[in-house]
Coordinates of N, CA and C in Angstrom, one line a residue:
M74 N -158.5 36.1 60.9 CA -158.7 37.4 61.4 C -159.9 38.1 60.7
A75 N -160.2 37.7 59.5 CA -161.3 38.3 58.8 C -162.6 38.0 59.5
I76 N -162.7 36.9 60.2 CA -163.9 36.6 60.9 C -164.1 37.5 62.1
V77 N -162.9 37.8 62.8 CA -163.0 38.7 63.9 C -163.5 40.1 63.4
D78 N -163.0 40.6 62.2 CA -163.5 41.8 61.7 C -165.0 41.7 61.4
L79 N -165.5 40.6 60.8 CA -166.9 40.4 60.5 C -167.7 40.5 61.7
V80 N -167.3 39.9 62.8 CA -168.1 39.9 64.0 C -168.3 41.4 64.5
S81 N -167.2 42.1 64.4 CA -167.3 43.5 64.9 C -168.2 44.4 64.0
Q82 N -168.4 44.0 62.7 CA -169.3 44.7 61.8 C -170.7 44.3 62.1
V83 N -171.0 43.1 62.5 CA -172.3 42.6 62.6 C -173.0 43.1 63.9
A84 N -172.3 43.0 65.0 CA -172.9 43.3 66.3 C -171.9 44.1 67.1
D85 N -172.4 45.0 68.0 CA -171.6 45.8 68.8 C -171.3 44.9 70.1
L86 N -170.3 44.1 70.0 CA -170.0 43.2 71.1 C -168.7 43.6 71.9
G87 N -168.2 44.8 71.6 CA -166.9 45.2 72.2 C -165.8 44.7 71.4
P88 N -164.5 44.8 71.9 CA -163.4 44.4 71.2 C -163.3 42.9 71.0
A89 N -162.9 42.5 69.8 CA -162.7 41.1 69.5 C -161.3 40.7 69.7
S90 N -161.1 39.4 70.0 CA -159.7 38.9 70.2 C -159.6 37.5 69.5
Y91 N -158.4 37.0 69.4 CA -158.2 35.8 68.7 C -157.3 34.9 69.6
A92 N -157.7 33.6 69.7 CA -156.8 32.6 70.3 C -156.6 31.5 69.4
A93 N -155.4 31.0 69.3 CA -155.0 30.0 68.2 C -155.2 28.5 68.7
S94 N -155.5 28.3 70.0 CA -155.6 26.9 70.4 C -156.6 26.9 71.6
L95 N -157.0 25.7 71.9 CA -157.9 25.4 73.0 C -157.3 26.0 74.3
S96 N -156.1 25.7 74.6 CA -155.5 26.2 75.8 C -155.4 27.7 75.9
A97 N -155.1 28.3 74.8 CA -155.0 29.8 74.7 C -156.4 30.4 74.9
A98 N -157.4 29.8 74.3 CA -158.8 30.3 74.5 C -159.2 30.1 75.9
L99 N -159.0 29.0 76.6 CA -159.4 28.8 78.0 C -158.6 29.8 78.9
E100 N -157.4 30.1 78.6 CA -156.6 31.1 79.4 C -157.2 32.5 79.2
A101 N -157.5 32.8 77.9 CA -158.1 34.1 77.7 C -159.4 34.3 78.4
L102 N -160.2 33.2 78.4 CA -161.5 33.3 79.0 C -161.4 33.4 80.6
S103 N -160.3 32.9 81.1 CA -160.1 33.0 82.6 C -159.8 34.4 83.0
N104 N -159.3 35.2 82.0 CA -159.0 36.6 82.4 C -160.0 37.6 82.0
R105 N -161.0 37.3 81.2 CA -162.0 38.3 80.8 C -163.3 37.6 80.3
R106 N -164.4 38.3 80.3 CA -165.7 37.9 79.9 C -165.8 38.2 78.4
T107 N -166.7 37.5 77.7 CA -166.9 37.7 76.3 C -168.5 37.7 76.1
N108 N -168.9 38.3 75.0 CA -170.3 38.3 74.7 C -170.7 37.3 73.6
L109 N -169.6 36.8 72.8 CA -169.8 35.8 71.8 C -168.5 35.1 71.6
L110 N -168.5 33.8 71.4 CA -167.3 33.1 71.2 C -167.4 32.3 69.9
L111 N -166.5 32.5 69.0 CA -166.4 31.7 67.8 C -165.3 30.7 67.9
V112 N -165.5 29.4 67.7 CA -164.5 28.4 67.9 C -164.3 27.7 66.6
D113 N -163.0 27.8 66.1 CA -162.6 27.0 65.0 C -162.3 25.6 65.4
L114 N -163.1 24.7 64.9 CA -163.0 23.3 65.4 C -161.6 22.7 65.0
F115 N -161.0 23.1 63.9 CA -159.7 22.6 63.5 C -158.7 23.1 64.5
S116 N -158.8 24.4 64.9 CA -157.8 24.9 65.9 C -157.8 24.2 67.2
I117 N -158.9 23.7 67.6 CA -159.0 22.9 68.9 C -158.9 21.4 68.7
G118 N -158.5 21.0 67.5 CA -158.3 19.6 67.2 C -159.5 18.8 67.2
F119 N -160.7 19.4 66.8 CA -162.0 18.7 66.8 C -162.2 18.0 68.1
D120 N -161.8 18.7 69.2 CA -162.0 18.2 70.6 C -163.3 18.7 71.1
F121 N -164.4 17.9 71.0 CA -165.7 18.3 71.4 C -165.9 18.5 72.9
E122 N -165.1 17.7 73.7 CA -165.1 17.9 75.1 C -164.4 19.3 75.4
G123 N -163.4 19.6 74.7 CA -162.8 21.0 74.8 C -163.8 22.1 74.4
L124 N -164.6 21.8 73.4 CA -165.6 22.8 73.0 C -166.6 23.0 74.2
R125 N -166.9 21.9 74.8 CA -167.8 22.0 76.0 C -167.2 22.8 77.1
Q126 N -165.9 22.6 77.3 CA -165.2 23.4 78.3 C -165.3 24.9 78.0
L127 N -165.1 25.2 76.7 CA -165.1 26.6 76.2 C -166.5 27.2 76.4
V128 N -167.5 26.4 76.1 CA -168.9 26.9 76.3 C -169.1 27.2 77.8
T129 N -168.7 26.3 78.7 CA -168.9 26.5 80.1 C -168.1 27.7 80.6
A130 N -166.8 27.8 80.2 CA -165.9 28.9 80.6 C -166.4 30.3 80.1
S131 N -166.9 30.3 78.9 CA -167.3 31.6 78.4 C -168.5 32.2 79.0
G132 N -169.5 31.3 79.3 CA -170.8 31.8 79.7 C -171.5 32.6 78.6
A133 N -171.0 32.6 77.4 CA -171.6 33.3 76.3 C -172.0 32.4 75.2
P134 N -172.8 32.8 74.3 CA -173.2 32.0 73.2 C -171.9 31.6 72.3
V135 N -171.9 30.4 71.9 CA -170.7 29.9 71.1 C -171.2 29.4 69.7
I136 N -170.4 29.8 68.7 CA -170.6 29.3 67.3 C -169.4 28.5 67.0
A137 N -169.6 27.3 66.6 CA -168.5 26.4 66.1 C -168.3 26.6 64.6
I138 N -167.1 26.8 64.2 CA -166.8 27.0 62.8 C -165.9 25.9 62.3
D139 N -166.2 25.4 61.1 CA -165.5 24.2 60.5 C -165.0 24.6 59.1
D140 N -164.0 23.9 58.6 CA -163.5 24.2 57.3 C -164.5 23.9 56.2
R141 N -165.3 22.9 56.3 CA -166.3 22.6 55.3 C -167.5 22.0 56.1
P142 N -168.7 22.1 55.5 CA -169.9 21.6 56.2 C -169.8 20.1 56.6
N143 N -170.1 19.8 57.8 CA -170.1 18.5 58.3 C -171.3 18.3 59.3
P144 N -172.4 17.8 58.9 CA -173.6 17.7 59.8 C -173.3 16.9 61.0
S145 N -172.4 15.9 61.0 CA -172.0 15.2 62.2 C -171.3 16.1 63.2
F146 N -170.4 16.9 62.7 CA -169.7 17.8 63.6 C -170.7 18.9 64.1
A147 N -171.6 19.3 63.3 CA -172.6 20.3 63.8 C -173.4 19.7 64.9
A148 N -173.8 18.4 64.8 CA -174.6 17.8 65.9 C -173.8 17.6 67.1
L149 N -172.5 17.3 67.0 CA -171.6 17.1 68.1 C -171.4 18.5 68.8
A150 N -171.3 19.6 68.0 CA -171.1 20.9 68.5 C -172.3 21.3 69.3
E151 N -173.5 21.0 68.8 CA -174.8 21.3 69.5 C -174.8 20.6 70.8
M152 N -174.4 19.3 70.8 CA -174.5 18.5 72.0 C -173.5 19.0 73.1
A153 N -172.4 19.7 72.6 CA -171.4 20.2 73.5 C -171.8 21.6 74.0
G154 N -173.0 22.1 73.5 CA -173.5 23.3 74.1 C -173.4 24.6 73.2
A155 N -172.8 24.4 72.0 CA -172.7 25.5 71.1 C -174.1 25.9 70.6
R156 N -174.3 27.2 70.3 CA -175.6 27.7 69.8 C -175.6 27.8 68.3
G157 N -174.5 27.6 67.6 CA -174.5 27.7 66.2 C -173.3 26.9 65.6
Y158 N -173.5 26.7 64.3 CA -172.4 26.0 63.5 C -172.4 26.6 62.1
L159 N -171.2 26.9 61.6 CA -171.0 27.4 60.3 C -169.7 26.8 59.7
S160 N -169.7 26.7 58.4 CA -168.5 26.3 57.7 C -167.8 27.6 57.1
K161 N -166.5 27.5 57.0 CA -165.8 28.7 56.5 C -166.1 29.1 55.1
N162 N -166.7 28.1 54.4 CA -167.1 28.5 53.0 C -168.5 29.0 52.9
S163 N -169.1 29.3 54.0 CA -170.5 29.9 54.0 C -170.4 31.3 53.4
E164 N -171.5 31.7 52.8 CA -171.5 33.1 52.3 C -171.5 34.1 53.4
L165 N -170.9 35.3 53.1 CA -170.9 36.3 54.2 C -172.2 36.6 54.8
D166 N -173.2 36.7 53.9 CA -174.6 37.0 54.4 C -175.0 35.9 55.4
M167 N -174.6 34.6 55.2 CA -175.0 33.6 56.1 C -174.2 33.8 57.5
F168 N -173.0 34.1 57.4 CA -172.2 34.4 58.6 C -172.9 35.5 59.4
R169 N -173.2 36.6 58.7 CA -173.9 37.7 59.4 C -175.2 37.3 60.1
S170 N -176.0 36.6 59.3 CA -177.3 36.2 59.9 C -177.2 35.3 61.0
V171 N -176.3 34.3 61.0 CA -176.1 33.4 62.1 C -175.6 34.1 63.3
I172 N -174.6 35.0 63.1 CA -174.1 35.7 64.2 C -175.2 36.6 64.9
R173 N -176.0 37.3 64.1 CA -177.1 38.0 64.6 C -178.0 37.2 65.4
A174 N -178.4 36.0 64.8 CA -179.4 35.1 65.4 C -178.9 34.6 66.7
V175 N -177.6 34.2 66.8 CA -177.1 33.7 68.0 C -177.0 34.7 69.1
V176 N -176.5 35.9 68.7 CA -176.4 37.0 69.7 C -177.8 37.4 70.2
E177 N -178.8 37.2 69.4 CA -180.2 37.6 69.9 C -180.9 36.4 70.5
G178 N -180.1 35.3 70.8 CA -180.7 34.2 71.6 C -181.1 33.0 70.7
G179 N -180.9 33.1 69.4 CA -181.3 32.0 68.5 C -180.2 30.9 68.4
E180 N -180.5 30.0 67.5 CA -179.5 28.9 67.2 C -179.5 28.7 65.7
H181 N -178.4 28.0 65.2 CA -178.3 27.6 63.8 C -177.5 26.4 63.7
F182 N -178.1 25.3 63.2 CA -177.5 24.0 63.0 C -178.1 23.3 61.8
P183 N -177.2 22.8 60.9 CA -177.8 22.1 59.8 C -178.4 20.7 60.3
R184 N -179.4 20.2 59.7 CA -180.1 19.0 60.2 C -180.0 17.8 59.3
E185 N -179.0 17.8 58.4 CA -179.0 16.7 57.4 C -178.7 15.3 58.0
A186 N -177.8 15.2 59.0 CA -177.4 13.9 59.5 C -177.1 14.0 61.0
P187 N -178.2 13.9 61.8 CA -178.0 13.9 63.3 C -177.1 12.8 63.8
V188 N -176.4 13.0 64.8 CA -175.5 12.0 65.5 C -176.4 11.3 66.5
R189 N -176.3 10.0 66.5 CA -177.0 9.2 67.5 C -176.3 9.3 68.9
R190 N -177.1 9.6 69.9 CA -176.5 9.7 71.2 C -176.3 8.4 71.8
G191 N -175.3 8.3 72.7 CA -175.1 7.0 73.5 C -174.3 6.0 72.8
R192 N -173.9 6.2 71.5 CA -173.0 5.3 70.9 C -172.0 6.1 70.1
S193 N -170.7 5.6 70.1 CA -169.7 6.3 69.3 C -169.9 6.1 67.8
S194 N -169.6 7.1 67.1 CA -169.7 6.9 65.6 C -168.8 5.9 65.1
G195 N -167.6 5.7 65.7 CA -166.7 4.6 65.3 C -167.4 3.3 65.4
A196 N -168.1 3.0 66.5 CA -168.8 1.7 66.7 C -169.8 1.6 65.6
L197 N -170.5 2.6 65.3 CA -171.6 2.5 64.2 C -171.0 2.1 62.9
L198 N -169.7 2.5 62.6 CA -169.1 2.1 61.4 C -168.5 0.7 61.4
G199 N -168.5 0.1 62.5 CA -167.9 -1.2 62.7 C -166.4 -1.2 62.9
L200 N -165.8 0.0 63.3 CA -164.4 0.1 63.6 C -164.2 -0.6 65.0
S201 N -163.2 -1.5 65.0 CA -162.8 -2.1 66.3 C -162.1 -1.1 67.2
P202 N -162.0 -1.4 68.5 CA -161.2 -0.5 69.3 C -159.8 -0.3 68.8
R203 N -159.1 -1.3 68.3 CA -157.8 -1.2 67.8 C -157.7 -0.4 66.5
Q204 N -158.7 -0.5 65.7 CA -158.8 0.3 64.5 C -159.0 1.8 64.8
R205 N -159.8 2.0 65.8 CA -159.9 3.4 66.3 C -158.6 4.0 66.8
D206 N -157.8 3.1 67.5 CA -156.5 3.5 68.0 C -155.6 3.9 66.8
V207 N -155.6 3.0 65.8 CA -154.8 3.3 64.6 C -155.2 4.6 63.9
L208 N -156.5 4.8 63.8 CA -157.1 6.0 63.2 C -156.7 7.2 64.0
K209 N -156.7 7.2 65.3 CA -156.2 8.3 66.1 C -154.7 8.6 65.8
C210 N -153.9 7.6 65.6 CA -152.5 7.8 65.3 C -152.4 8.4 63.9
I211 N -153.1 7.9 63.0 CA -153.1 8.5 61.6 C -153.5 10.0 61.7
A212 N -154.5 10.3 62.5 CA -155.0 11.7 62.6 C -154.0 12.6 63.1
V213 N -153.0 12.1 63.9 CA -152.0 13.0 64.5 C -150.7 13.0 63.7
G214 N -150.8 12.3 62.5 CA -149.7 12.3 61.6 C -148.6 11.3 61.8
M215 N -148.9 10.2 62.5 CA -147.8 9.2 62.7 C -147.6 8.3 61.5
S216 N -146.4 7.9 61.3 CA -146.1 7.0 60.2 C -146.5 5.5 60.6
N217 N -146.5 4.6 59.7 CA -146.9 3.2 60.0 C -145.9 2.7 61.1
Q218 N -144.6 3.0 60.9 CA -143.6 2.5 61.9 C -143.9 3.1 63.3
E219 N -144.2 4.4 63.4 CA -144.5 5.0 64.6 C -145.8 4.4 65.3
I220 N -146.8 4.2 64.4 CA -148.0 3.5 64.9 C -147.7 2.2 65.5
A221 N -146.9 1.4 64.8 CA -146.5 0.0 65.2 C -145.8 0.1 66.6
R222 N -144.9 1.0 66.7 CA -144.1 1.1 68.0 C -145.1 1.6 69.1
S223 N -145.9 2.6 68.8 CA -146.8 3.1 69.8 C -147.8 2.1 70.3
L224 N -148.3 1.3 69.4 CA -149.4 0.4 69.8 C -148.9 -1.0 70.1
G225 N -147.6 -1.3 69.9 CA -147.0 -2.6 70.2 C -147.4 -3.7 69.2
I226 N -147.6 -3.3 67.9 CA -148.0 -4.2 66.9 C -147.0 -4.1 65.8
S227 N -147.1 -5.1 64.8 CA -146.2 -5.1 63.7 C -146.6 -4.1 62.6
P228 N -145.7 -3.6 61.8 CA -146.0 -2.7 60.7 C -147.0 -3.4 59.7
G229 N -146.9 -4.7 59.6 CA -147.9 -5.4 58.7 C -149.3 -5.4 59.3
T230 N -149.4 -5.5 60.6 CA -150.7 -5.4 61.2 C -151.3 -4.0 61.1
V231 N -150.4 -3.0 61.2 CA -150.8 -1.6 61.0 C -151.4 -1.4 59.6
K232 N -150.7 -2.0 58.6 CA -151.2 -1.9 57.2 C -152.6 -2.5 57.0
L233 N -152.8 -3.7 57.7 CA -154.1 -4.4 57.6 C -155.2 -3.5 58.2
H234 N -154.9 -2.9 59.4 CA -155.8 -2.0 60.1 C -156.2 -0.8 59.2
I235 N -155.1 -0.2 58.6 CA -155.4 0.9 57.7 C -156.3 0.6 56.5
H236 N -156.0 -0.6 55.9 CA -156.9 -1.0 54.8 C -158.4 -1.2 55.3
A237 N -158.5 -1.7 56.4 CA -159.9 -1.9 57.0 C -160.5 -0.6 57.3
I238 N -159.7 0.3 57.8 CA -160.2 1.7 58.2 C -160.7 2.4 56.9
L239 N -159.9 2.4 55.9 CA -160.2 3.0 54.6 C -161.5 2.5 54.1
R240 N -161.6 1.1 54.1 CA -162.9 0.5 53.6 C -164.1 0.9 54.4
L241 N -164.0 0.9 55.7 CA -165.1 1.1 56.6 C -165.5 2.6 56.6
T242 N -164.5 3.5 56.5 CA -164.9 4.9 56.6 C -165.2 5.5 55.2
G243 N -164.8 4.8 54.2 CA -165.0 5.4 52.8 C -163.9 6.3 52.4
A244 N -162.9 6.5 53.2 CA -161.8 7.3 52.8 C -161.0 6.7 51.7
R245 N -160.4 7.6 50.8 CA -159.6 7.1 49.7 C -158.2 6.8 50.0
N246 N -157.7 7.5 51.1 CA -156.3 7.4 51.5 C -156.1 7.8 52.9
R247 N -155.0 7.7 53.4 CA -154.8 8.0 54.9 C -154.9 9.5 55.2
T248 N -154.6 10.3 54.2 CA -154.8 11.8 54.4 C -156.3 12.1 54.6
E249 N -157.1 11.5 53.7 CA -158.5 11.7 53.8 C -159.0 11.1 55.1
A250 N -158.5 10.0 55.5 CA -158.9 9.4 56.8 C -158.6 10.3 57.9
A251 N -157.4 10.9 57.9 CA -157.0 11.9 58.9 C -158.0 13.1 59.0
L252 N -158.4 13.6 57.8 CA -159.3 14.7 57.7 C -160.6 14.4 58.3
I253 N -161.1 13.2 58.1 CA -162.5 12.9 58.6 C -162.5 12.1 59.9
A254 N -161.3 11.9 60.5 CA -161.2 11.1 61.7 C -162.0 11.7 62.8
G255 N -162.1 13.0 62.9 CA -162.9 13.6 64.0 C -164.3 13.2 64.0
R256 N -164.9 12.9 62.9 CA -166.3 12.4 62.8 C -166.4 11.1 63.5
F257 N -165.4 10.2 63.4 CA -165.5 8.9 63.9 C -164.9 8.8 65.3
L258 N -164.1 9.7 65.7 CA -163.4 9.7 67.0 C -163.9 10.6 68.0
A259 N -164.8 11.5 67.6 CA -165.3 12.5 68.5 C -166.1 11.8 69.7
P260 N -165.9 12.3 70.9 CA -166.5 11.7 72.0 C -168.1 11.9 71.9
T261 N -168.8 10.9 72.4 CA -170.2 11.0 72.5 C -170.5 11.9 73.7
I262 N -171.3 12.9 73.5 CA -171.6 13.9 74.6 C -173.1 13.8 74.9
D263 N -173.4 13.3 76.1 CA -174.8 13.1 76.4 C -175.3 14.5 76.9
G264 N -176.5 14.8 76.4 CA -177.1 16.2 76.7 C -177.8 16.2 78.0

């Protein structure tokens, strides 16, 4: 809610509101217009196609917000139509300047690591389709037994896939793999 207050301090955009999920945001947008939309990527499950839907439904400039800086997510947000990207640990002055810039028609995206269009990030890392399936299951919090049942494979095979995923993604454990899964599983969005 502090971000909602910050927006009202920076620009006279009318009353601010909050939606806790992609579906709630889409429903809110169907009932009213907005002048600026801030989208917490975590709240929408790092669903970049969902972000694209919000951009289209809002008809307003969109700033994607993430828990920590991730240039890959910034590039995917840009490809989804967002006009800006910020991390929650950005300085308040940075938030203010990005909000002002976007409201005035500008953009803000870090440029450290652009995402290549036309190929999934998972394929670039050498993850097999089955490894991507296992990583998706990890990302939603499934146990090894649940993954095995869901995918019709043995728990031993799940463990082998997890070891390969950790090695290929550079994650130290399954929790870290779940946190960074969005980078590897985000859909490729052609501009």
